[in-house]
mmCIF file of C-alpha atoms in Angstrom:
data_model
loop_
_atom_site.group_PDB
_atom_site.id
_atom_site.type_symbol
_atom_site.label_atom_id
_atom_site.label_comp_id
_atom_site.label_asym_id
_atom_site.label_seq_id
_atom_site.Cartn_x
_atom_site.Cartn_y
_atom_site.Cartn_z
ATOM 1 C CA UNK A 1 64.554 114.130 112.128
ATOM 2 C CA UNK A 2 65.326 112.936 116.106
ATOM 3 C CA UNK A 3 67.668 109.768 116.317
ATOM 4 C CA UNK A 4 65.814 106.670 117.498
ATOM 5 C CA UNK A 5 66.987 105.421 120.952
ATOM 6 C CA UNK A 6 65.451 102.341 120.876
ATOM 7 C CA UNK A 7 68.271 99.802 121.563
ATOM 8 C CA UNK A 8 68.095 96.875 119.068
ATOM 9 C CA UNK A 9 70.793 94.150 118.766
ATOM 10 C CA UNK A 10 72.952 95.005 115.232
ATOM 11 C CA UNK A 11 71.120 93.082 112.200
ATOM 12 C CA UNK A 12 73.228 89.323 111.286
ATOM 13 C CA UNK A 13 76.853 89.817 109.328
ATOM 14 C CA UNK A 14 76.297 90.491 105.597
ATOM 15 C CA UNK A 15 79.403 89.519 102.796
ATOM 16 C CA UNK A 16 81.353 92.607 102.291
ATOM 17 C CA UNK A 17 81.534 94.899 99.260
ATOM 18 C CA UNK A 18 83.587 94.467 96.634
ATOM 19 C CA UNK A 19 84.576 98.202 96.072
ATOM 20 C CA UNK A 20 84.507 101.345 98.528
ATOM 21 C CA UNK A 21 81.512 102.968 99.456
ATOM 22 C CA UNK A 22 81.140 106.142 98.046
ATOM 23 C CA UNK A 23 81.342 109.189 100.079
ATOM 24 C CA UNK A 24 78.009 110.345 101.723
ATOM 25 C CA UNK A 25 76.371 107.797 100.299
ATOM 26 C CA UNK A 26 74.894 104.333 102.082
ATOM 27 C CA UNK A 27 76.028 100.750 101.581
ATOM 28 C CA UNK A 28 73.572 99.423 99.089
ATOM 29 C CA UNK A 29 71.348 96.994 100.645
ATOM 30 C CA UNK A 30 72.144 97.077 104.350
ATOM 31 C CA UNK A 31 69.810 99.713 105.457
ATOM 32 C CA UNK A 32 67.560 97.289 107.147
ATOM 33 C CA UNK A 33 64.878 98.650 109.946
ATOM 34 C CA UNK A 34 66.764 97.350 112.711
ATOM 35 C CA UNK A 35 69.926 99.121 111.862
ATOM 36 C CA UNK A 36 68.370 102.473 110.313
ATOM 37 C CA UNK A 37 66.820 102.838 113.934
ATOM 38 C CA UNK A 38 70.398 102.513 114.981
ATOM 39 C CA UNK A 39 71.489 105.376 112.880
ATOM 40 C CA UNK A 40 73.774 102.928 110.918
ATOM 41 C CA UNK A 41 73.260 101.590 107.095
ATOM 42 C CA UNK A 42 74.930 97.872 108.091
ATOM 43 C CA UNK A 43 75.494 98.072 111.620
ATOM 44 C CA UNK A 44 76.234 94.095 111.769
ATOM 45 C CA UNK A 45 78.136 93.942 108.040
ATOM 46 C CA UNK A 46 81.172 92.610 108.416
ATOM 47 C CA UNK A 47 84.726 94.784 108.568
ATOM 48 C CA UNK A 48 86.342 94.965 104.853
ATOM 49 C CA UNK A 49 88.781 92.248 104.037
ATOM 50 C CA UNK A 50 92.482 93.234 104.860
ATOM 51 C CA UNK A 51 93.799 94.857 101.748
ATOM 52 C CA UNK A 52 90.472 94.921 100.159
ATOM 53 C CA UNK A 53 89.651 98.434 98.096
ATOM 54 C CA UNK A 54 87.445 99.186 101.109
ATOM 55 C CA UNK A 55 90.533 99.313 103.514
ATOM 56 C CA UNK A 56 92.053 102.254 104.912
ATOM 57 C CA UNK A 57 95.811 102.703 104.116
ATOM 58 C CA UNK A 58 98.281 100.848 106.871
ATOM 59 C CA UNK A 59 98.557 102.297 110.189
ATOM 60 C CA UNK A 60 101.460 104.445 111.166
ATOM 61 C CA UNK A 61 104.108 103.509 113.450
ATOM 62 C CA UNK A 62 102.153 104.714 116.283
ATOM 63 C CA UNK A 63 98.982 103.862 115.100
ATOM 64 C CA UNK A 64 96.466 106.936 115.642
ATOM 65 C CA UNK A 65 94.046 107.161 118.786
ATOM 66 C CA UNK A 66 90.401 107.969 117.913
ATOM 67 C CA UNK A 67 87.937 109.681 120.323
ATOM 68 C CA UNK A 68 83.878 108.096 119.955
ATOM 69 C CA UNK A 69 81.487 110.289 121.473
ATOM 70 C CA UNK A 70 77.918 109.217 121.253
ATOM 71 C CA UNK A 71 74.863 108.323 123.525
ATOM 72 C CA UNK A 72 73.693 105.404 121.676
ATOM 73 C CA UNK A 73 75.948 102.360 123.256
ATOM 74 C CA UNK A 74 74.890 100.237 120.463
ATOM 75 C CA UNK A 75 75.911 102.475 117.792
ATOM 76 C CA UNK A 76 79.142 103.433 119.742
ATOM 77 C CA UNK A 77 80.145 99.843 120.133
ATOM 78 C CA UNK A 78 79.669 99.085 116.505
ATOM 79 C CA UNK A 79 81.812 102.116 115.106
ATOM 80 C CA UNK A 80 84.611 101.289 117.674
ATOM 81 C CA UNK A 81 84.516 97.678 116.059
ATOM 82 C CA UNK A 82 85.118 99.267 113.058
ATOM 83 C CA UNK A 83 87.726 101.341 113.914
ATOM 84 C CA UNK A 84 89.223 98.908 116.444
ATOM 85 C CA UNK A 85 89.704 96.310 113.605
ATOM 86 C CA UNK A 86 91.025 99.205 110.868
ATOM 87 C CA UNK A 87 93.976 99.616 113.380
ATOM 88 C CA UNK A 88 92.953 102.863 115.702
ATOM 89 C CA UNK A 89 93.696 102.920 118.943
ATOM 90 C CA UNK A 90 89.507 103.450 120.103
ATOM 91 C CA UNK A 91 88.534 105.302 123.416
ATOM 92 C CA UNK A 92 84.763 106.453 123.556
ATOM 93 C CA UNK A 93 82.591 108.821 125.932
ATOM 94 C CA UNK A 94 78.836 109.090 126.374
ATOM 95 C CA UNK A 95 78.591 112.287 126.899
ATOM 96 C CA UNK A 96 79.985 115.769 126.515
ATOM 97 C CA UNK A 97 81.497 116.334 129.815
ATOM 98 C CA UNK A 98 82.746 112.378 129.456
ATOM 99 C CA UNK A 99 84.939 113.513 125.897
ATOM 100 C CA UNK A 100 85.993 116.534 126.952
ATOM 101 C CA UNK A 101 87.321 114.610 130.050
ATOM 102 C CA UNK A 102 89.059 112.279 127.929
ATOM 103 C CA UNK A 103 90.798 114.545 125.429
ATOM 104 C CA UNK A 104 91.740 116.605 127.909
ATOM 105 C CA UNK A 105 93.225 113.326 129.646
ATOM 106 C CA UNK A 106 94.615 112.015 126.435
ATOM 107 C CA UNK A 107 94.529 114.290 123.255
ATOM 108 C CA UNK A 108 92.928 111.988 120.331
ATOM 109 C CA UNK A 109 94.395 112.610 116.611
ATOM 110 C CA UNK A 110 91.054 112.597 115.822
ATOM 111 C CA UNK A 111 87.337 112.870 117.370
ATOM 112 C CA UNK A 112 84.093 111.173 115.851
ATOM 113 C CA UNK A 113 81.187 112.890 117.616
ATOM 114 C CA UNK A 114 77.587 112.616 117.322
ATOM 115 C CA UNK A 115 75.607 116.184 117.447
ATOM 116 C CA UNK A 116 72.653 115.331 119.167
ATOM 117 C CA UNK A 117 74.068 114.409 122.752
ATOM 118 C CA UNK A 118 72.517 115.294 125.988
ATOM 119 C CA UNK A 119 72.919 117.548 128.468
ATOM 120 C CA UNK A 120 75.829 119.397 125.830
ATOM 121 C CA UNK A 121 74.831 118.732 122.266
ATOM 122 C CA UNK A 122 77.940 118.415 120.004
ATOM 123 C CA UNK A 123 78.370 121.786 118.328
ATOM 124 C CA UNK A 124 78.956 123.132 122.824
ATOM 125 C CA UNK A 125 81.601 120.002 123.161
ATOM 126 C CA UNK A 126 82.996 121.045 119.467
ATOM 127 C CA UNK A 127 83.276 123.974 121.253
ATOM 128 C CA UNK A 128 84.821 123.568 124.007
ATOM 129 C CA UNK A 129 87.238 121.009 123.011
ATOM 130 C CA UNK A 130 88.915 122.967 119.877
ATOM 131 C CA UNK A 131 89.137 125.576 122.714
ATOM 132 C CA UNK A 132 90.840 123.861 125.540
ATOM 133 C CA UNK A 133 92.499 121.189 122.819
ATOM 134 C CA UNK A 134 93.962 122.996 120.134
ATOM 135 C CA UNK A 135 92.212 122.132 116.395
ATOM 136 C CA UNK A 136 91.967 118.641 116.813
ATOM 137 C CA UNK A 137 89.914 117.203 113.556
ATOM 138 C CA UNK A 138 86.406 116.632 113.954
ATOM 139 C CA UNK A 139 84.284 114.222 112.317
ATOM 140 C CA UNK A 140 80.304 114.847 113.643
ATOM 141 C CA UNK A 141 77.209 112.663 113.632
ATOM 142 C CA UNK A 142 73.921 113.704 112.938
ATOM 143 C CA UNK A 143 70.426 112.278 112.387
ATOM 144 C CA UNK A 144 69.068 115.300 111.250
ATOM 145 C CA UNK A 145 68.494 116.605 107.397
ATOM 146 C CA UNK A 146 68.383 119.891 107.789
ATOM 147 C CA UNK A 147 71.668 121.962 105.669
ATOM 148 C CA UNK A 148 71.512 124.319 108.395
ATOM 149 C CA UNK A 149 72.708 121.613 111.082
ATOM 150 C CA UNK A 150 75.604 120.670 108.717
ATOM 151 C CA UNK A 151 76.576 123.838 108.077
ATOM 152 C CA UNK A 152 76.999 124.896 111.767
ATOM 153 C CA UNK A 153 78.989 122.031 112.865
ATOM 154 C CA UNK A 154 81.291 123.272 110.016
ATOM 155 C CA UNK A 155 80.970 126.671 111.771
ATOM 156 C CA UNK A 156 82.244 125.268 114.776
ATOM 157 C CA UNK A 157 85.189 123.555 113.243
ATOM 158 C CA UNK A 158 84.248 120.195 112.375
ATOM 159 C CA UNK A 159 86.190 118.946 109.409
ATOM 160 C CA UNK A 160 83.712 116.113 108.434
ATOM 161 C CA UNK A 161 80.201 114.887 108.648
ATOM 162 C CA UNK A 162 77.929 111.630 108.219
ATOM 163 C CA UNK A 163 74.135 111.897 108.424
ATOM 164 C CA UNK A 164 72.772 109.016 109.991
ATOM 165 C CA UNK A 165 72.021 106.614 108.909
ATOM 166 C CA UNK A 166 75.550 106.190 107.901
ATOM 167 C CA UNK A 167 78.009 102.808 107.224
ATOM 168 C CA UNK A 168 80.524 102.073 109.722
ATOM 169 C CA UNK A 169 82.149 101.165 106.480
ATOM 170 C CA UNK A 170 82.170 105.274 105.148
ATOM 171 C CA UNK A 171 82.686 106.533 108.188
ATOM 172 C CA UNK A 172 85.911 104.172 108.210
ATOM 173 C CA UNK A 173 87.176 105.630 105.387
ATOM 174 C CA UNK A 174 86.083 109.161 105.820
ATOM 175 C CA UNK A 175 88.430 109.036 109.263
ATOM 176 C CA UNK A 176 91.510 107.981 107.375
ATOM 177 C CA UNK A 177 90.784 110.709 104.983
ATOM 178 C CA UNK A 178 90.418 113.620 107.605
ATOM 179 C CA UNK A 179 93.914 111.416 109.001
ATOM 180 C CA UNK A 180 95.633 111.276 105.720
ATOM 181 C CA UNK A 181 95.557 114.978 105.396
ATOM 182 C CA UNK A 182 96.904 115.803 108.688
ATOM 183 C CA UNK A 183 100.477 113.925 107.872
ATOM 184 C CA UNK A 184 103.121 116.337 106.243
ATOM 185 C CA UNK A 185 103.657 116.508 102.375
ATOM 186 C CA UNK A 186 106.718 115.292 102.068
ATOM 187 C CA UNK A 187 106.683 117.241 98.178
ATOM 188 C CA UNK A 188 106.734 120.617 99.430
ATOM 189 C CA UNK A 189 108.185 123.383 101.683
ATOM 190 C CA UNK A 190 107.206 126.187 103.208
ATOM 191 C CA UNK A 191 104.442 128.430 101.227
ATOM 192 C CA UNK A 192 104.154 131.993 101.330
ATOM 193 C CA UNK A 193 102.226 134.956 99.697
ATOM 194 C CA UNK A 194 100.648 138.607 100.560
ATOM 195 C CA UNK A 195 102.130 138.131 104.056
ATOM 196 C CA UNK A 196 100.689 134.644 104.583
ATOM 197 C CA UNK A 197 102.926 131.805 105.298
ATOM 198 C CA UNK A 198 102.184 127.544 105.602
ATOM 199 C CA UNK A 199 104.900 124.763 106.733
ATOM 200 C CA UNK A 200 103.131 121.966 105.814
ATOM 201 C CA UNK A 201 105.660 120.042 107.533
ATOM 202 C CA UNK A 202 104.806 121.677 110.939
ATOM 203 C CA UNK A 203 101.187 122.111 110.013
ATOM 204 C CA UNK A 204 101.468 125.850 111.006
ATOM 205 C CA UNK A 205 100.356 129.232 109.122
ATOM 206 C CA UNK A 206 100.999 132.421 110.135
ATOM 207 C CA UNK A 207 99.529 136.030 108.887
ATOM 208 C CA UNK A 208 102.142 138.844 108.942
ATOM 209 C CA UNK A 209 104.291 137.214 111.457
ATOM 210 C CA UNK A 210 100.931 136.097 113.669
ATOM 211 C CA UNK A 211 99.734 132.613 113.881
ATOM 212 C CA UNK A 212 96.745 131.514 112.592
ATOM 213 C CA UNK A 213 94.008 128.892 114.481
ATOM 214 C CA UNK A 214 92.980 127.173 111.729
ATOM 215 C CA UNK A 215 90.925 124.100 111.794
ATOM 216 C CA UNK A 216 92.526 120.672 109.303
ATOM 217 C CA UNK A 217 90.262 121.944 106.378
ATOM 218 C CA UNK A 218 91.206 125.376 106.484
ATOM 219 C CA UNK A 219 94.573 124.972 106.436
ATOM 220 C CA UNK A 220 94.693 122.240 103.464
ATOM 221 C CA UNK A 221 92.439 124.809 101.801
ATOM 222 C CA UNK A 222 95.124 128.179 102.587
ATOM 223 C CA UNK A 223 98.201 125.355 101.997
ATOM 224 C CA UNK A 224 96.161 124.692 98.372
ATOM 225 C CA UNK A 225 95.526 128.390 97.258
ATOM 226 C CA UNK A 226 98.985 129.058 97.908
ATOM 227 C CA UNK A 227 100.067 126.406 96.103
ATOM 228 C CA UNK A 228 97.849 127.822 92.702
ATOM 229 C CA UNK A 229 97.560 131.649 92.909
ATOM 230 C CA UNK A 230 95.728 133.203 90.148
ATOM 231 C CA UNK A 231 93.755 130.438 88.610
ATOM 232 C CA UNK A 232 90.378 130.229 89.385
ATOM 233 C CA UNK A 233 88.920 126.803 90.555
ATOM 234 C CA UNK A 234 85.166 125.242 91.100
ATOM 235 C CA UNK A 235 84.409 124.308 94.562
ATOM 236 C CA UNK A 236 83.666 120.735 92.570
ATOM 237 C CA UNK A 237 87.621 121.107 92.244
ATOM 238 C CA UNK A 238 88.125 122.294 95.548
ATOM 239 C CA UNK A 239 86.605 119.651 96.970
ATOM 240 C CA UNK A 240 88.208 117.057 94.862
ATOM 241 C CA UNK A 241 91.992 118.518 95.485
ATOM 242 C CA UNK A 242 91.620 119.204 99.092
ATOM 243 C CA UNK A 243 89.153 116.960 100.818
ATOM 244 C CA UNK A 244 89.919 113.961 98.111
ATOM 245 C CA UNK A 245 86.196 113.368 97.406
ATOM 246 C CA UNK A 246 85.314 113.291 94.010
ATOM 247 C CA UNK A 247 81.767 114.144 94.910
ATOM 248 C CA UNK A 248 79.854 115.251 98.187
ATOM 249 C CA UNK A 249 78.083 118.443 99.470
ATOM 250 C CA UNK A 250 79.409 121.705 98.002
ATOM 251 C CA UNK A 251 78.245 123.811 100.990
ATOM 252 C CA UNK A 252 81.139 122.368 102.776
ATOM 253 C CA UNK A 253 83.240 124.161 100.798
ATOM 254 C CA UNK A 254 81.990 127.487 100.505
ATOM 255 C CA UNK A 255 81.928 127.291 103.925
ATOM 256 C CA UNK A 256 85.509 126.638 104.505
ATOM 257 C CA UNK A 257 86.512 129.266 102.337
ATOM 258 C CA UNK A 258 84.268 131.586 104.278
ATOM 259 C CA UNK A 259 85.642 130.726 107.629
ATOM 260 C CA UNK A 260 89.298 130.947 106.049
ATOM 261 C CA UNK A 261 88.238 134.536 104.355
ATOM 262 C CA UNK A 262 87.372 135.553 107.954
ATOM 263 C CA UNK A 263 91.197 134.293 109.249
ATOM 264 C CA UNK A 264 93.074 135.972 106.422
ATOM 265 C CA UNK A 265 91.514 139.151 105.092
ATOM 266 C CA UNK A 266 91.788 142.424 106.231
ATOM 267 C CA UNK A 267 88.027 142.941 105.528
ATOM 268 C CA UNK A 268 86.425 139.482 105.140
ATOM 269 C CA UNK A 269 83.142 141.463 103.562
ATOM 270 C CA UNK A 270 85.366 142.578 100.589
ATOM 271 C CA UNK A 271 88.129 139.537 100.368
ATOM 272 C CA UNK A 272 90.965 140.649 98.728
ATOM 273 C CA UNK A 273 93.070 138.030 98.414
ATOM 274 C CA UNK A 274 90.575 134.862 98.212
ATOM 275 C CA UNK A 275 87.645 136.081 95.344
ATOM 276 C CA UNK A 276 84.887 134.691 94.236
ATOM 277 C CA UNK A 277 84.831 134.204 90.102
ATOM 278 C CA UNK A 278 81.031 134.027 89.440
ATOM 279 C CA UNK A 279 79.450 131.249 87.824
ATOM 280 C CA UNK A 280 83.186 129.480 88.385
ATOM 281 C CA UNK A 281 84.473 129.642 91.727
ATOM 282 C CA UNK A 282 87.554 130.865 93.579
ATOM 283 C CA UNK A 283 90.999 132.211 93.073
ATOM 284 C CA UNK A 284 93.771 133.340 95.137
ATOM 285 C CA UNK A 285 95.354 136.336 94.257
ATOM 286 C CA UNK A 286 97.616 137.995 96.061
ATOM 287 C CA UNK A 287 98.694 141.110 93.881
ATOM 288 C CA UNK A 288 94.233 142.156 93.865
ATOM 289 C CA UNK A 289 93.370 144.895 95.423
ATOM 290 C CA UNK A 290 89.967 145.077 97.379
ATOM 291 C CA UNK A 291 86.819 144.037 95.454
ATOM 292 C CA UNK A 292 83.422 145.177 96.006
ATOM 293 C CA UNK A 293 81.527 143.556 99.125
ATOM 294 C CA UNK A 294 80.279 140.078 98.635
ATOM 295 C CA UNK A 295 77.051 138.938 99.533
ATOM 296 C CA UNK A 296 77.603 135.456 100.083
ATOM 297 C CA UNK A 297 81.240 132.870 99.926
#
């Protein structure tokens, strides 16, 4: 499916909801022509209502600064309004030489970033970024339906994704999600197990005394296992306990926890420490020895 770039003006301001939209799923109503071939469910809905159930939590002290990277100027300008009026500091980019420009320039706490860019599609500035950046969370854009799409900008390191068409609304809430889990637990210290250590508090992990790169996701997900070793858990659990969704595509996970296999284990094709209970899910075990090799996460 190729994003429309026909440039239409945003469809006339619509009452807001009463309730949060789910996660991964449209605004009911507002997917209009004119805004689908925006890539956006309610491009011209109005912002939730201050303290509404829609609205993200308050801002911090320094409230955070959020990176837009898309093509589209119509759909860019709406999701800045969103973000502008949830409290984010907004800068955007057109392009992938444009955002890595400006994160290199000034580091966002956060980047939302459409895949299907020209020139350098999104995975390349996904890239690139995380490289010359550090693991700065990644929420990506994409028109397209295909699993395989998804599942590589997860490769890459994104931590989220909306398939357009998407509400400004979600994709509100999904970026103080992917924030909220980036601020230190203030209920826990330093984890450790099998030679792996987290400081939640310094967002840092380490693997026999060596640091590990690992992307917002992957860490929650290491910080989480540590947390519960020895009880096995459904990625439906997973998902719920360390993304906070209580529904959305599983593949996300078991792609996590095979990108975090390939961090921690001595021989990601037979995981030792993170297994896979069939027909369950998962468990972290640190006292296993090596299992037989796996065909798939």
């Amino acid at each position: 499916m190729q994003q429309s770039h026909e440039r239409q003006e945003p469809a006339g301001p619509a009452p807001a909801p009463t309730g949060p939209t789910p996660a991964g799923a449209a605004s009911p109503g507002l997917a209009d022509a004119g805004a689908a071939s925006l890539g956006l469910a309610d491009a011209g809905a109005a912002s939730p209502a201050p303290g509404g159930a829609a609205s993200p939590a308050p801002a911090p002290a320094r409230p955070a600064r959020i990176l837009v990277v898309d093509d589209d100027p119509t759909v860019a300008e709406v999701v800045t309004g969103y973000l502008d009026r949830a409290g984010y500091v907004v800068d955007r980019a057109g392009d992938g030489p444009a955002a890595l420009a400006r994160a290199a320039g000034n580091r966002p706490d956060l980047v939302v970033l459409d895949l299907m860019l020209p020139g350098m599609d999104g995975l390349e500035v996904c890239r690139r970024m995380r490289a010359d950046s550090g693991p700065v969370p990644v929420i990506m854009l994409t028109a397209r339906g295909d699993e395989d799409d998804r599942i590589l900008g997860l490769e890459v390191g994104a931590d989220d994704y909306v398939t357009k068409p998407f509400s400004p609304r979600e994709l509100v809430l999904r970026v103080e999600s992917v924030l909220r889990r980036t601020r230190p637990r203030a209920d826990t210290g330093p984890l450790g197990a099998a030679g792996l250590t987290v400081d939640p508090a310094a967002r840092r992990a380490t693997k026999n005394g060596a640091e590990l790169a690992l992307t917002l996701r992957e860490f929650d997900l290491l910080a989480f296992f540590l947390r519960h070793p020895g009880r096995a858990y459904g990625r439906e659990d997973l998902m719920r306990e360390v993304w906070g969704w209580d529904f959305g595509d599983l593949s996300t996970v078991t792609v996590h926890v095979r990108r975090l296999r390939g961090k921690v284990e001595d021989d990601p094709a037979r995981p030792r420490l993170i297994q896979t209970v069939w027909g369950v899910g998962y468990r972290f075990d640190p006292s296993a020895t090596a299992g037989p090799a796996e065909q798939e996460a």
